[in-house]
Coordinates of C-alpha atoms in Angstrom, one line a residue:
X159 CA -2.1 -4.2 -24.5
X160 CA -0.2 -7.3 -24.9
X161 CA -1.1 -10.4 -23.7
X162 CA 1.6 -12.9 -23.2
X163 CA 5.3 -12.8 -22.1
X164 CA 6.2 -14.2 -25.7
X165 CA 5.3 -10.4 -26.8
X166 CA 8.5 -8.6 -27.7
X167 CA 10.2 -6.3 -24.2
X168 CA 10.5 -3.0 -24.4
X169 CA 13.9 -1.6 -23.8
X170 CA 14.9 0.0 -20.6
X171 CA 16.8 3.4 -20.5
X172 CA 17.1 6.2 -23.1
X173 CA 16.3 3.7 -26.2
X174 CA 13.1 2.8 -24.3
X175 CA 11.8 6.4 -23.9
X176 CA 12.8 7.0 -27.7
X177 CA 10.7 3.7 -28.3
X178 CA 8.0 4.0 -26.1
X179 CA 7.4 7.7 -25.2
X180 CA 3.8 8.3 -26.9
X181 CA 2.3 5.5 -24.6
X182 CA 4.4 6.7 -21.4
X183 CA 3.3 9.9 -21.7
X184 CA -0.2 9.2 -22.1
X185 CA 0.5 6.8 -19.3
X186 CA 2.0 9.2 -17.0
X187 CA -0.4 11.7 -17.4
X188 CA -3.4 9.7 -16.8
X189 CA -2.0 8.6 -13.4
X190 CA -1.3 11.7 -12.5
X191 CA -4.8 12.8 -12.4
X192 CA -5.3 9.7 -10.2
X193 CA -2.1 10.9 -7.5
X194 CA -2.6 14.5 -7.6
X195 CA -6.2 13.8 -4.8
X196 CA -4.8 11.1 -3.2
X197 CA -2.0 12.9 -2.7
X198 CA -3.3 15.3 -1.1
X199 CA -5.6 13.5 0.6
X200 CA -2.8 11.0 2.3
X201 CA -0.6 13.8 3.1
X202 CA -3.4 15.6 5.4
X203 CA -4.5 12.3 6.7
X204 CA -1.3 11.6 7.9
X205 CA -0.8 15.1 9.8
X206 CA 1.4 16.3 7.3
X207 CA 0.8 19.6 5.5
X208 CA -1.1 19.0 1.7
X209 CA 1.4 19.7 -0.4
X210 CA 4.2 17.1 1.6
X211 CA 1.9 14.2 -0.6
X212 CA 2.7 16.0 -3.5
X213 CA 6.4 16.6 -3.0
X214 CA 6.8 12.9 -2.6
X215 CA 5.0 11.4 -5.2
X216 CA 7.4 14.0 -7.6
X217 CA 10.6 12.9 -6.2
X218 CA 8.9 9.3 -6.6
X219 CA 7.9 9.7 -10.2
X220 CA 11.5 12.0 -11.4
X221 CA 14.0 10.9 -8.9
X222 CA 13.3 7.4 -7.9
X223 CA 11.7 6.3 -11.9
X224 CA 15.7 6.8 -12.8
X225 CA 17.5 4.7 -9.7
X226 CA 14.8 1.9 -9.1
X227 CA 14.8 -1.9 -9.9
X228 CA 11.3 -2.2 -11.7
X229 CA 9.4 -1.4 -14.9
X230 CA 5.8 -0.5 -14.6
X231 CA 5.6 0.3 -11.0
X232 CA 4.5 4.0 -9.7
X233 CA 5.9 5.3 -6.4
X234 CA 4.2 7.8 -4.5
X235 CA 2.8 7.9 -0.7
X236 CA 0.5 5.4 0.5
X237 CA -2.7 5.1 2.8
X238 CA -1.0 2.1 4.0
X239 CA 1.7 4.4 5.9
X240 CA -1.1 6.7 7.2
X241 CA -1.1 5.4 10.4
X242 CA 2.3 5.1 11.0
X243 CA 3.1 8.5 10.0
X244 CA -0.1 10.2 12.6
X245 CA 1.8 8.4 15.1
X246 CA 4.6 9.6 14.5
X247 CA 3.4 13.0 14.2
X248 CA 1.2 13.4 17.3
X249 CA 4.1 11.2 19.9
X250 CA 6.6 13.1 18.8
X251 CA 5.1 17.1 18.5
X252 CA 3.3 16.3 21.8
X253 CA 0.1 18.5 21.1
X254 CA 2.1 20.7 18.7
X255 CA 1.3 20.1 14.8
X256 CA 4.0 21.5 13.1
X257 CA 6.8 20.6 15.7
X258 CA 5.3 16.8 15.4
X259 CA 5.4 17.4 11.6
X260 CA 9.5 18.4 11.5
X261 CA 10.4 15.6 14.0
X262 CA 8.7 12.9 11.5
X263 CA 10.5 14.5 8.8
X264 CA 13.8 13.3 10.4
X265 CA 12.5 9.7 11.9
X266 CA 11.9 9.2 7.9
X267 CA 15.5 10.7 6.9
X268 CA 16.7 8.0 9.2
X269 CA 14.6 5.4 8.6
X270 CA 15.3 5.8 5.0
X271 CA 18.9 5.1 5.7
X272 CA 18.0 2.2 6.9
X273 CA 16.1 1.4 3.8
X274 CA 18.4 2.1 1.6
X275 CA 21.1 -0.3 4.3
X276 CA 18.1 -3.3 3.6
X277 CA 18.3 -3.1 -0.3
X278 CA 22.0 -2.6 -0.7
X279 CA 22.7 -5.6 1.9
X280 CA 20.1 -7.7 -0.3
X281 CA 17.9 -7.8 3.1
X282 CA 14.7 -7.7 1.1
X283 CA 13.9 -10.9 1.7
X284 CA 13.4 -10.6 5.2
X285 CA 9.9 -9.3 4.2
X286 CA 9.2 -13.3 4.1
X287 CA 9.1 -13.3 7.9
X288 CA 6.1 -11.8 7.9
X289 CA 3.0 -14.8 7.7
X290 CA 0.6 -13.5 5.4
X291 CA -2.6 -13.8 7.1
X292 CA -0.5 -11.1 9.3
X293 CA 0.4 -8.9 6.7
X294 CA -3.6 -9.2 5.5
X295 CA -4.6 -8.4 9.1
X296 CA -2.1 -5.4 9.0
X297 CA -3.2 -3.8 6.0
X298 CA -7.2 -4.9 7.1
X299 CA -6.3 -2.8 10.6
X300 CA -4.8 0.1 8.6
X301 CA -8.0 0.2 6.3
X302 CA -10.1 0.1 9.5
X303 CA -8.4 3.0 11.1
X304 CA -8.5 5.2 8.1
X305 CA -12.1 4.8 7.9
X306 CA -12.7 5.6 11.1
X307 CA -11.0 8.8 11.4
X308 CA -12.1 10.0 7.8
X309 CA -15.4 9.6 7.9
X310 CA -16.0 12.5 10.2
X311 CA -14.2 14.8 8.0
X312 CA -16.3 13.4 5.1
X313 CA -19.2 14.3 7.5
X314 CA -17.7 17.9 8.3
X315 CA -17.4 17.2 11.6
X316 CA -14.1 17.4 14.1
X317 CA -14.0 14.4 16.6
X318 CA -13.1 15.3 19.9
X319 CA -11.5 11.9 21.2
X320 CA -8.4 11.9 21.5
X321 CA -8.2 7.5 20.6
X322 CA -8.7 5.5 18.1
X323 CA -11.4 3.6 20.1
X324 CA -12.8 6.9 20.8
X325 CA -12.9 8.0 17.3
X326 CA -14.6 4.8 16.1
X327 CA -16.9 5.2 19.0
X328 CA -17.8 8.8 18.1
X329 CA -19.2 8.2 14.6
X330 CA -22.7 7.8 15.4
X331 CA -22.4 11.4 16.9
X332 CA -21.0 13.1 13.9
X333 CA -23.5 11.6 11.7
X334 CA -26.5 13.4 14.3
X335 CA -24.0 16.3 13.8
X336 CA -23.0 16.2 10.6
X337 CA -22.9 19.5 7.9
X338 CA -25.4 19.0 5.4
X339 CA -23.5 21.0 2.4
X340 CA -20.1 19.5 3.7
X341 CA -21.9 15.7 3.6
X342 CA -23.4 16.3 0.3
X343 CA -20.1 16.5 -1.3
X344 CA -18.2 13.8 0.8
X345 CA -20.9 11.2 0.2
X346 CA -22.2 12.0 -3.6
X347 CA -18.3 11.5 -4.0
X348 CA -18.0 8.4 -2.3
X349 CA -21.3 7.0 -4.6
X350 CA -19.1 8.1 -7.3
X351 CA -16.6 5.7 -6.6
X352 CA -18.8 2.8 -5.8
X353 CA -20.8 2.7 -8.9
X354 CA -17.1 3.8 -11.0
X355 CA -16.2 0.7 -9.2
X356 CA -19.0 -1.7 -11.2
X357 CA -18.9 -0.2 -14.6
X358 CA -17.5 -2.4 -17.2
X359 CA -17.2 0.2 -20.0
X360 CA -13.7 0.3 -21.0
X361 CA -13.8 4.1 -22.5
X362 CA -15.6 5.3 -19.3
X363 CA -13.0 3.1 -17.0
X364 CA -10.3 5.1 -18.9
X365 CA -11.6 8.0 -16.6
X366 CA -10.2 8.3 -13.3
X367 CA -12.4 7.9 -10.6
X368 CA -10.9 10.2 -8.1
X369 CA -10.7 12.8 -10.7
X370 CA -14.4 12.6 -11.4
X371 CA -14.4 12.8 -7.6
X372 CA -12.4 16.1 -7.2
X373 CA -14.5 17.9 -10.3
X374 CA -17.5 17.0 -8.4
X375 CA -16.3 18.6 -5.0
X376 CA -14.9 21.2 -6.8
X377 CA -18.2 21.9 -8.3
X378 CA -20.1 22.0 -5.4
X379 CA -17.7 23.7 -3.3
X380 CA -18.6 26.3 -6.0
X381 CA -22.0 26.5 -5.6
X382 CA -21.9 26.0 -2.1
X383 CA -19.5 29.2 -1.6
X384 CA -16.9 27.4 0.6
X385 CA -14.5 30.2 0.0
X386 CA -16.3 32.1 2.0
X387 CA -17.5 31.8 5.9
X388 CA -20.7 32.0 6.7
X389 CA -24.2 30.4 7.7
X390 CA -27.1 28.8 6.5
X391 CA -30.4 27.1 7.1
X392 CA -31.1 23.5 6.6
X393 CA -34.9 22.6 6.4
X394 CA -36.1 24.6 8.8
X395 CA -39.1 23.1 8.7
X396 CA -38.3 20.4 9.9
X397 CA -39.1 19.9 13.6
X398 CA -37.1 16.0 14.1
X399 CA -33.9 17.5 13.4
X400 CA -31.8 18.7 16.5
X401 CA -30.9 21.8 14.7
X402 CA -31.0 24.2 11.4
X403 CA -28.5 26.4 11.4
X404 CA -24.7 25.4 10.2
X405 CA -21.3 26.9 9.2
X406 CA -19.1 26.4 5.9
X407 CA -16.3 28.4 4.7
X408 CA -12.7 27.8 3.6
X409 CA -11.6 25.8 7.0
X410 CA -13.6 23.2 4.6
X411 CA -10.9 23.6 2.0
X412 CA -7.5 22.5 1.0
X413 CA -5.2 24.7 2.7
X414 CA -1.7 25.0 0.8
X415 CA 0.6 28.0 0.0
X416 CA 0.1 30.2 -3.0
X417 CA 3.8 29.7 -4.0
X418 CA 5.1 25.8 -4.7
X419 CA 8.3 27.2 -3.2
X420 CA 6.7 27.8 0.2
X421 CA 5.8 24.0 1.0
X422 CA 9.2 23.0 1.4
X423 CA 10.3 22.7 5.2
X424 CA 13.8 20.6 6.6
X425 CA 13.8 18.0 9.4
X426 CA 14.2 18.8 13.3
X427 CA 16.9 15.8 14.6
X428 CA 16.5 17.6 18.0
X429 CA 14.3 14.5 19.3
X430 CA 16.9 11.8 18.0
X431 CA 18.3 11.0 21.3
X432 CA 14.5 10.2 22.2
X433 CA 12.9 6.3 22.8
X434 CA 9.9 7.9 20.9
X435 CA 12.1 8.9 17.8
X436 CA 13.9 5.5 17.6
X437 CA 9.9 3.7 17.5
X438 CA 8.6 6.1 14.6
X439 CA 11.9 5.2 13.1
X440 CA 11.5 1.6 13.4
X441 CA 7.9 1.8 12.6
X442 CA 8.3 3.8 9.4
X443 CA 11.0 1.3 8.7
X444 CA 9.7 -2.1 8.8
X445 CA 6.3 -1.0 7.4
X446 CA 7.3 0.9 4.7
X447 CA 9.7 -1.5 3.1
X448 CA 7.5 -4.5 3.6
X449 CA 4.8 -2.4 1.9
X450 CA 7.3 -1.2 -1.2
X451 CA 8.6 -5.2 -1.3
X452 CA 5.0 -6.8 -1.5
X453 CA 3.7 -3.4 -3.9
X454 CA 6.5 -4.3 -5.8
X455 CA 6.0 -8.1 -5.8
X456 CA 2.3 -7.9 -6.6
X457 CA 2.9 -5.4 -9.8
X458 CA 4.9 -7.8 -11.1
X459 CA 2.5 -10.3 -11.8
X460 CA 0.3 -7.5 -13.3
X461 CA 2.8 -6.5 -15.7
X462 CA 1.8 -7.8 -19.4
X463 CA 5.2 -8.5 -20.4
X464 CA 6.1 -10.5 -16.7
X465 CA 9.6 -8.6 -16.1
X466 CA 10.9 -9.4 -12.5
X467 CA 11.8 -6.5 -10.7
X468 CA 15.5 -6.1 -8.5
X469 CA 13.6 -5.8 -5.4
X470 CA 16.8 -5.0 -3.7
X471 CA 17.4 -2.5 -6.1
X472 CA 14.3 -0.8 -6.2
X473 CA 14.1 -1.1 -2.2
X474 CA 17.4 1.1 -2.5
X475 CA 16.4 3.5 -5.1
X476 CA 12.9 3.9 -3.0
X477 CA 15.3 4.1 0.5
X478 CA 17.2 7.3 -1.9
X479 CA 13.8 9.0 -2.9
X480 CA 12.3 9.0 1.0
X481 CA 15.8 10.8 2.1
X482 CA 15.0 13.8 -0.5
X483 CA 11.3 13.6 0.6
X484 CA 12.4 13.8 4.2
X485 CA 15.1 15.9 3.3
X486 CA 12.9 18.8 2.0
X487 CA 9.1 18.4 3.6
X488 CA 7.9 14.8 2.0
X489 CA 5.9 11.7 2.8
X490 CA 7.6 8.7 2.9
X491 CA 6.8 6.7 -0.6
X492 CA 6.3 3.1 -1.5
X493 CA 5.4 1.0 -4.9
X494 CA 2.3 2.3 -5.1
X495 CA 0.0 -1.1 -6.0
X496 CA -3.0 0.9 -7.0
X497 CA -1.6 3.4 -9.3
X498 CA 0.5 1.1 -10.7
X499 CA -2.1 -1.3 -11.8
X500 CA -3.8 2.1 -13.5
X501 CA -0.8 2.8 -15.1
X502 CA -0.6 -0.9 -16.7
X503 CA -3.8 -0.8 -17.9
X504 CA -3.5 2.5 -19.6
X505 CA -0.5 1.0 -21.5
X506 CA 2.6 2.1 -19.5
X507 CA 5.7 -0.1 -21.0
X508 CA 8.4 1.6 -19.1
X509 CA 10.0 3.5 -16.2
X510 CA 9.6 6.7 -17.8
X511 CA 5.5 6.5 -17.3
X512 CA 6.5 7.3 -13.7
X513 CA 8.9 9.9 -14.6
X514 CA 6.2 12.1 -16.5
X515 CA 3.3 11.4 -13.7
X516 CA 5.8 13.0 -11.4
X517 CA 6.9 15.7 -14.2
X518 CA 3.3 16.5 -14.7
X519 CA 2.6 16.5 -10.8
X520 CA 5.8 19.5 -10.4
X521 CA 4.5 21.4 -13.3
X522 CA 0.4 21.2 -11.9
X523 CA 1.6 22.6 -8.4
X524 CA 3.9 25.2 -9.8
X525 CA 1.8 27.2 -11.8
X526 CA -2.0 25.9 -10.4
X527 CA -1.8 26.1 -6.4
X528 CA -5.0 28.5 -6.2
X529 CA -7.0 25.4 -8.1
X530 CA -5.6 22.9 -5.6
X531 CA -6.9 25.0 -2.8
X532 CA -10.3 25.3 -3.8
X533 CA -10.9 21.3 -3.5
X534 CA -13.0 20.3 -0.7
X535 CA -11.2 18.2 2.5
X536 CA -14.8 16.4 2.1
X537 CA -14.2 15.0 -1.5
X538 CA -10.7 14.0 -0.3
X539 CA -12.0 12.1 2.7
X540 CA -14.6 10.5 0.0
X541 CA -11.7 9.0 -1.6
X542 CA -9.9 7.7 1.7
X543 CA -12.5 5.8 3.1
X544 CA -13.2 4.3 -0.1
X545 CA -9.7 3.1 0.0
X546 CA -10.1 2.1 3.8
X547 CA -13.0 0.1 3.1
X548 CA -11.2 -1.8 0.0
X549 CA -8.0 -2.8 2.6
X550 CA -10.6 -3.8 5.3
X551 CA -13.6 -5.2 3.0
X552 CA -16.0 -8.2 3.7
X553 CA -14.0 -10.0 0.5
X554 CA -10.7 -9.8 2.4
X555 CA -12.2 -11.2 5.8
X556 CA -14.0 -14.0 3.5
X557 CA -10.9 -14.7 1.7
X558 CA -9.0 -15.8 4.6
X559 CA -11.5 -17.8 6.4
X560 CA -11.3 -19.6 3.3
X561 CA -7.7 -20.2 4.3
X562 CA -8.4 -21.8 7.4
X563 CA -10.0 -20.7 10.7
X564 CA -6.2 -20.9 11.4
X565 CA -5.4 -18.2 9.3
X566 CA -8.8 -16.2 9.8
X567 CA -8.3 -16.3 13.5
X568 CA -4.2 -14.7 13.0
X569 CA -5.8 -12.6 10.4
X570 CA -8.7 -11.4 13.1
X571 CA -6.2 -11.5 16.4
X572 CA -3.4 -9.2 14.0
X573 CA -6.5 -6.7 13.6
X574 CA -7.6 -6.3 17.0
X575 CA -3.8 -6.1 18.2
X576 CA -3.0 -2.9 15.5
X577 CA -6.4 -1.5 17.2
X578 CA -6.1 -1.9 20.6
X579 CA -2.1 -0.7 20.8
X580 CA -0.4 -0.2 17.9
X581 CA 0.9 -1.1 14.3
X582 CA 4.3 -2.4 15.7
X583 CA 2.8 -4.4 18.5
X584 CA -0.2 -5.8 16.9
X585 CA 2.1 -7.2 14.1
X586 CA 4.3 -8.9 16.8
X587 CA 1.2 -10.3 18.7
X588 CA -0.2 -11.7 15.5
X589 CA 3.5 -13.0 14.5
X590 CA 3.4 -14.7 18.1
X591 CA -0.1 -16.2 17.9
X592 CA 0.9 -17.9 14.2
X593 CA 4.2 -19.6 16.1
X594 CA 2.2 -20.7 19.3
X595 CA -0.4 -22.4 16.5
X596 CA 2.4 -24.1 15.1
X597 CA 4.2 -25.7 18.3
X598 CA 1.0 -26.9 18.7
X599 CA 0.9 -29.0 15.8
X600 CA 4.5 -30.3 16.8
X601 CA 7.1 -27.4 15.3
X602 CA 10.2 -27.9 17.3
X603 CA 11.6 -24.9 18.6
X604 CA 15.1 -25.6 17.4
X605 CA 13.7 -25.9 13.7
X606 CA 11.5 -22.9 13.8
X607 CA 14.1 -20.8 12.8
X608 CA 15.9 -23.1 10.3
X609 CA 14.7 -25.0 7.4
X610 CA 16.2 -28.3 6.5
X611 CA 16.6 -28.9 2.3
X612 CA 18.1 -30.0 -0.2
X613 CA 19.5 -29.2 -3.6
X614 CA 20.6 -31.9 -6.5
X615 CA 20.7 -32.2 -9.9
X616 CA 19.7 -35.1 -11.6
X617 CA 20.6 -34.1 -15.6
X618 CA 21.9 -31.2 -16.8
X619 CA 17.8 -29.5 -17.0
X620 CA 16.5 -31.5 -13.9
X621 CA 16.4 -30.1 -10.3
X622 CA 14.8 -31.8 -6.9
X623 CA 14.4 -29.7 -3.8
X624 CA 13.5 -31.8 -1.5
X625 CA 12.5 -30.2 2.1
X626 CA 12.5 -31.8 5.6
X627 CA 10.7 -31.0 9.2
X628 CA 8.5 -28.2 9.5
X629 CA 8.3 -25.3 6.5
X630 CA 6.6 -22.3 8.5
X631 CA 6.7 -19.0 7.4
X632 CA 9.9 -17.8 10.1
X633 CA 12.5 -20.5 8.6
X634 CA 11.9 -20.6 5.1
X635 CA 14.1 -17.3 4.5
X636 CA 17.2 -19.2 2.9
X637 CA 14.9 -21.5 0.4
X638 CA 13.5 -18.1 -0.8
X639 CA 17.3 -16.7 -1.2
X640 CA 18.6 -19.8 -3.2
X641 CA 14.6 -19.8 -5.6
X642 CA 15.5 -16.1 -6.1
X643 CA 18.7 -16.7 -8.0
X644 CA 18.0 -19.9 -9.8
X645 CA 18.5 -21.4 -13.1
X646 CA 15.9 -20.6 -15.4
X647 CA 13.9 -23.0 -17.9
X648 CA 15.1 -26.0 -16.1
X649 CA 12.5 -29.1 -14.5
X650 CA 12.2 -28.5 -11.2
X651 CA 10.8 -30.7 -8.7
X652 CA 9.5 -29.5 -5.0
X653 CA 9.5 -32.7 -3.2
X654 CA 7.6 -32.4 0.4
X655 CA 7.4 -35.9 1.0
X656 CA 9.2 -35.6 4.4
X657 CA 8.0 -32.3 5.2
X658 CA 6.0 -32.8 8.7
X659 CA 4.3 -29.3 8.6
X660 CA 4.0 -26.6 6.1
X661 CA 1.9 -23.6 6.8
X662 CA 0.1 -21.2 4.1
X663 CA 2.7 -18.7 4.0
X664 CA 4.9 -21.5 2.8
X665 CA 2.4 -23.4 0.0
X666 CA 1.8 -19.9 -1.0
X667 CA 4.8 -19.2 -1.8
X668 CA 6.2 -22.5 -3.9
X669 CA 2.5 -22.2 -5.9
X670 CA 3.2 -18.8 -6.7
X671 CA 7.0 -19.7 -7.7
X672 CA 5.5 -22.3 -9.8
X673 CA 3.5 -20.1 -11.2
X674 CA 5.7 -17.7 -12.1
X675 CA 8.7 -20.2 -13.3
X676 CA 6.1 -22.3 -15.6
X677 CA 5.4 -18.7 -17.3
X678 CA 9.1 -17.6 -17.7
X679 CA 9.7 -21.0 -20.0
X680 CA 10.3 -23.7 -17.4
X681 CA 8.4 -26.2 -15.7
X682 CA 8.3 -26.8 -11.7
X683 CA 5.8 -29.3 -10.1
X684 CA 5.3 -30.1 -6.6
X685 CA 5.2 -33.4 -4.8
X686 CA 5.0 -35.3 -1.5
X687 CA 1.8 -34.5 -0.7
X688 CA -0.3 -37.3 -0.9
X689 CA 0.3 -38.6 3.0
X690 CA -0.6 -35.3 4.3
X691 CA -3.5 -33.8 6.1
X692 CA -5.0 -29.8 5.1
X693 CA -6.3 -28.1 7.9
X694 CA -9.0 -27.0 5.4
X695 CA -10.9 -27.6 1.9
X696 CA -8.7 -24.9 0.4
X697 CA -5.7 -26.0 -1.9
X698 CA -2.9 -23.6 0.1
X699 CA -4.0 -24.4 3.3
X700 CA -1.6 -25.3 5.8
X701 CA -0.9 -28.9 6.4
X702 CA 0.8 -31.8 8.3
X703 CA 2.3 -35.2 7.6
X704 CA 0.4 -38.0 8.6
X705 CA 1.4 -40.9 11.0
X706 CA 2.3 -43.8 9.3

C-alpha cells in the first residue's frame, strides 16, 4: 500500500478500472464479506425486513460508486441511522410492522430529495454547525441504544418494554432468562470480535471479523438444529437455576424470502400530510447527511493517496442512491466509515472497489437466499453490540474529557438528551447547552451567528487570515466556505491575535486544515495565541483572550 501523497494517483473512470481492476476486485470482494452480516443485521435492527440492508448497500456499491464525489469510500446502511429509522418505523405504523415499514420507505424518498437539494445547492457545509463534542455525544447515544436493545436478542430473549429506559432497565432480566443455545452463539461471537480486535497479525487481520462471526453461528445453528422447533434440557441438575427446559427453532433465524425478487416492496405516501411524517423526514435528513459528510470527511484522511472528495457531489450522488433504496424497499445509506477503512487497507485504489462489493452483494442474494436464512439473529446481534460499544466506549468518554470538562459535560448532557427524548431533540439541547457556555464566557449574541475575518495577500504565495471576536462553532460557516476553495501550495497564515474566544469545534478545525494543506504541498501556520487562556491542558481546547 503506498505511503505518501508523492505516490503516483490512480485514474478515475474507465482508464482506472482498466488500471486498477485486480486490486478493486479483490478489494470489493473482501468488503463484501464484511457488509453482507451487517447488512443484515442493520436492516432488522432498524425494523426493516433483512434483505432492505442488502438492497441498499447494492444500489450503494453499483449505483451510487458511478455518481459520487469520492474515491475509496463504501456506501451502504449504517448503525448510526438505526435509531432514526425504529422511530420512524414504530411512530408512523402505530403497532403495525409492515405498515410502519412502507411509511419509512416514503419519509426516506423524501428526505432524500432533500439530500440530493443539500449537495446540489453546495449546503454541505452546514454540517459545521454541528459542535463536535455534540456530534460525539450523538453517535455515543446511538451506540448506547443499540446496545441496549440488541443484547437481549443476542441473549434470545424478547423485551417486553415498550421504552428505551425500559429496555435498558430490562437487561438484567433477560440475562436470568436468557436461552442457553441462543447465548452460546451470540456471546462466543461477540469474543470473536474482541480478541479479532487485538490481533496484530496482518494475514489473520486480512480475515473479516464478522465473517468469522457468521461461519461460527452458522455452525452452531447447525448443531444446535435451529431450523427446527423444539425443546431441550439445560443442566438439569442443577437446582440454582430458575429453570431447565427452553425453546429454539427457526423464529431464531434470519427470515428472508426464497426469491431475491420477493424483497422488493414500494413506499406508502398516505401519511405525508402527517406532523409524524414531516419529523422522520427531518430526522432521516439531518442525521443522515451529517453522518455521510463527516464518513466522508474522515475517509479522506485515511486514504493513502490523500484525494479530497466533492462532498457536495458525493452528498448528491448518496441523496440519488437513498431515492432508489426508498424507491424499491431499501435502507437509507451513508459513507460507510468502517467499511471504508477495510476497503483501504485491503488495497482499494478506486471507485470501482465499491462497485464490485455491491456487484458481489446482488449476485450472493440472487442465487444463495436459503444460506442467508440459516444465519442466526444471535450472531448478528453479536456484531451490533460490538459496534454499539465501539460508538459508546470508555476511550470516546475519556477522549473528550481530555477536551475540557466543557466539552465532556456537552458531550454527557447531548447523551442523556438522545436518551431521555429523542435523536432530534437531544441534539438541539446539547447545541443549546454549548451556546449558553459560550455567552457565559462573553459571546455576544449579535456575533454568534457571524464571524468577523479577513482575507489579504501579502506576495503573490503569502496569505493572512486574520479573525476577530468570538470563533464558535455556529458562525464560522463562511470561513469554512472560503478554506474549501482556496489556493493551493501558498503560505498561509491564521492570525488569532484578536480573536476573544475560540471554542474546540473551531481549533479543530484550522489544526486539521493545517494539517491537511501542509500534506497537499503548502504550508499554513497558526498565530495569535500567545495572550490567550485554554480552558484545559489539551492543545485544541477551547480558549479566550486575555485582558490586557
Amino acid at each position: 500500500m503506498p505511503t505518501s501523497s508523492s505516490s503516483i494517483v490512480p485514474k478515475s473512470g474507465l482508464p482506472g478500472l482498466i488500471e486498477n481492476w485486480r486490486s478493486d476486485l479483490l478489494s470489493g470482494f473482501l468488503v463484501f464479506l464484511i457488509a453482507l452480516p451487517l447488512c443484515l443485521g442493520i436492516a432488522m435492527a432498524s425494523g426493516f425486513p433483512p434483505m432492505s440492508g442488502i438492497i441498499s448497500a447494492i444500489i450503494g456499491g453499483v449505483l451510487v460508486s458511478r455518481l459520487s464525489g469520492s474515491y475509496v469510500t463504501i456506501n451502504g446502511p449504517a448503525a448510526g441511522l438505526i435509531v432514526v429509522i425504529v422511530d420512524a418505523v414504530q411512530s408512523l405504523g402505530q403497532g403495525d410492522a409492515m405498515a410502519g415499514y412502507r411509511y419509512t420507505l416514503a419519509a426516506i424518498v423524501i428526505a432524500s430529495v432533500l439530500q440530493v437539494l443539500l449537495g446540489v445547492f453546495k449546503a454541505g457545509k452546514l454540517s459545521a454547525f454541528f459542535p463536535s463534542s455534540v456530534v460525539h455525544g450523538m453517535l455515543a447515544a446511538i451506540g448506547i441504544i443499540i446496545m441496549a436493545k440488541q443484547i437481549h436478542t443476542l441473549l434470545g430473549v424478547k423485551p417486553e418494554a415498550k421504552s428505551l429506559l425500559g429496555t435498558i432497565a430490562e437487561i438484567p432480566h433477560s440475562l436470568m432468562e436468557m436461552n442457553p443455545e441462543v447465548s452460546l452463539i451470540g456471546l462466543l461471537g461477540l469474543l470473536l470480535l474482541v480478541l479479532w480486535s487485538v490481533i496484530k497479525h496482518p494475514t489473520l487481520k486480512m480475515i473479516p471479523a464478522p465473517l468469522l462471526v457468521v461461519l461460527l453461528g452458522l455452525a452452531l445453528g447447525q448443531y444446535f438444529d435451529l431450523d427446527h422447533i423444539h425443546q431441550y434440557l439445560f443442566l438439569p441438575d442443577a437446582e440454582i437455576l430458575p429453570h431447565h427446559e427452553f425453546s429454539v427453532g427457526p423464529s431464531f433465524l434470519v427470515a428472508v424470502p426464497e426469491h431475491f425478487l420477493a424483497g422488493f416492496y414500494l413506499p406508502d405516501f398516505g401519511k405525508i400530510a402527517t406532523g409524524e411524517f414531516w419529523l422522520a423526514v427531518l430526522t432521516i435528513w439531518l442525521v443522515g447527511s451529517l453522518e455521510s459528510l463527516l464518513s466522508a470527511s474522515a475517509v479522506d484522511k485515511l486514504d493513502p493517496y490523500k484525494r479530497s472528495s466533492n462532498l457536495n457531489r458525493d452528498l448528491t450522488a448518496v441523496g440519488i442512491g437513498n431515492i432508489v433504496a426508498g424507491m424499491i424497499g431499501g435502507l437509507p445509506m451513508i459513507a460507510e466509515i468502517v467499511r471504508s477503512s477495510a476497503n483501504i487497507n485491503n488495497g482499494a485504489k478506486t471507485g470501482w472497489a465499491n462497485f464490485f462489493h455491491g456487484l458481489f452483494l446482488l449476485i450472493f442474494v440472487a442465487l444463495f437466499p436459503k444460506l442467508i436464512h440459516e444465519i442466526p439473529l444471535s450472531a448478528l446481534a453479536a456484531l451490533l453490540v460490538f459496534t454499539g460499544f465501539r460508538l459508546a466506549s470508555p476511550k470516546e468518554f475519556a477522549k473528550t474529557l481530555a477536551v475540557g470538562l466543557d466539552n465532556f459535560a456537552v458531550f454527557v448532557i447531548t447523551i442523556l438528551g438522545v436518551l431521555a427524548t429523542d435523536l432530534l431533540v437531544g441534539v438541539a439541547i446539547g447545541i443549546a447547552v454549548e451556546l449558553a457556555i459560550h455567552v457565559s464566557r462573553g459571546l455576544k449574541l449579535r456575533n454568534a451567528f457571524s464571524m468577523a475575518f479577513n482575507v489579504f495577500q501579502a506576495d503573490a504565495d503569502t496569505y493572512h487570515i486574520e479573525v476577530s471576536g468570538a470563533a464558535v462553532f455556529s458562525n464560522f460557516i463562511t470561513l469554512k466556505s472560503l478554506l474549501a476553495d482556496f489556493p493551493e501550495r501558498k503560505i498561509v497564515f491564521f492570525d488569532l491575535t484578536e480573536a476573544n474566544l475560540i471554542d474546540h469545534t473551531v481549533m479543530e478545525f484550522i489544526h486539521h486544515f493545517a494539517e491537511d494543506y501542509n500534506q497537499a504541498g503548502g504550508r499554513c501556520e497558526l498565530v495569535g495565541l500567545d495572550d490567550h487562556e485554554s480552558y484545559s491542558d489539551h492543545h485544541l481546547s477551547a480558549r479566550r483572550k486575555i485582558a490586557l
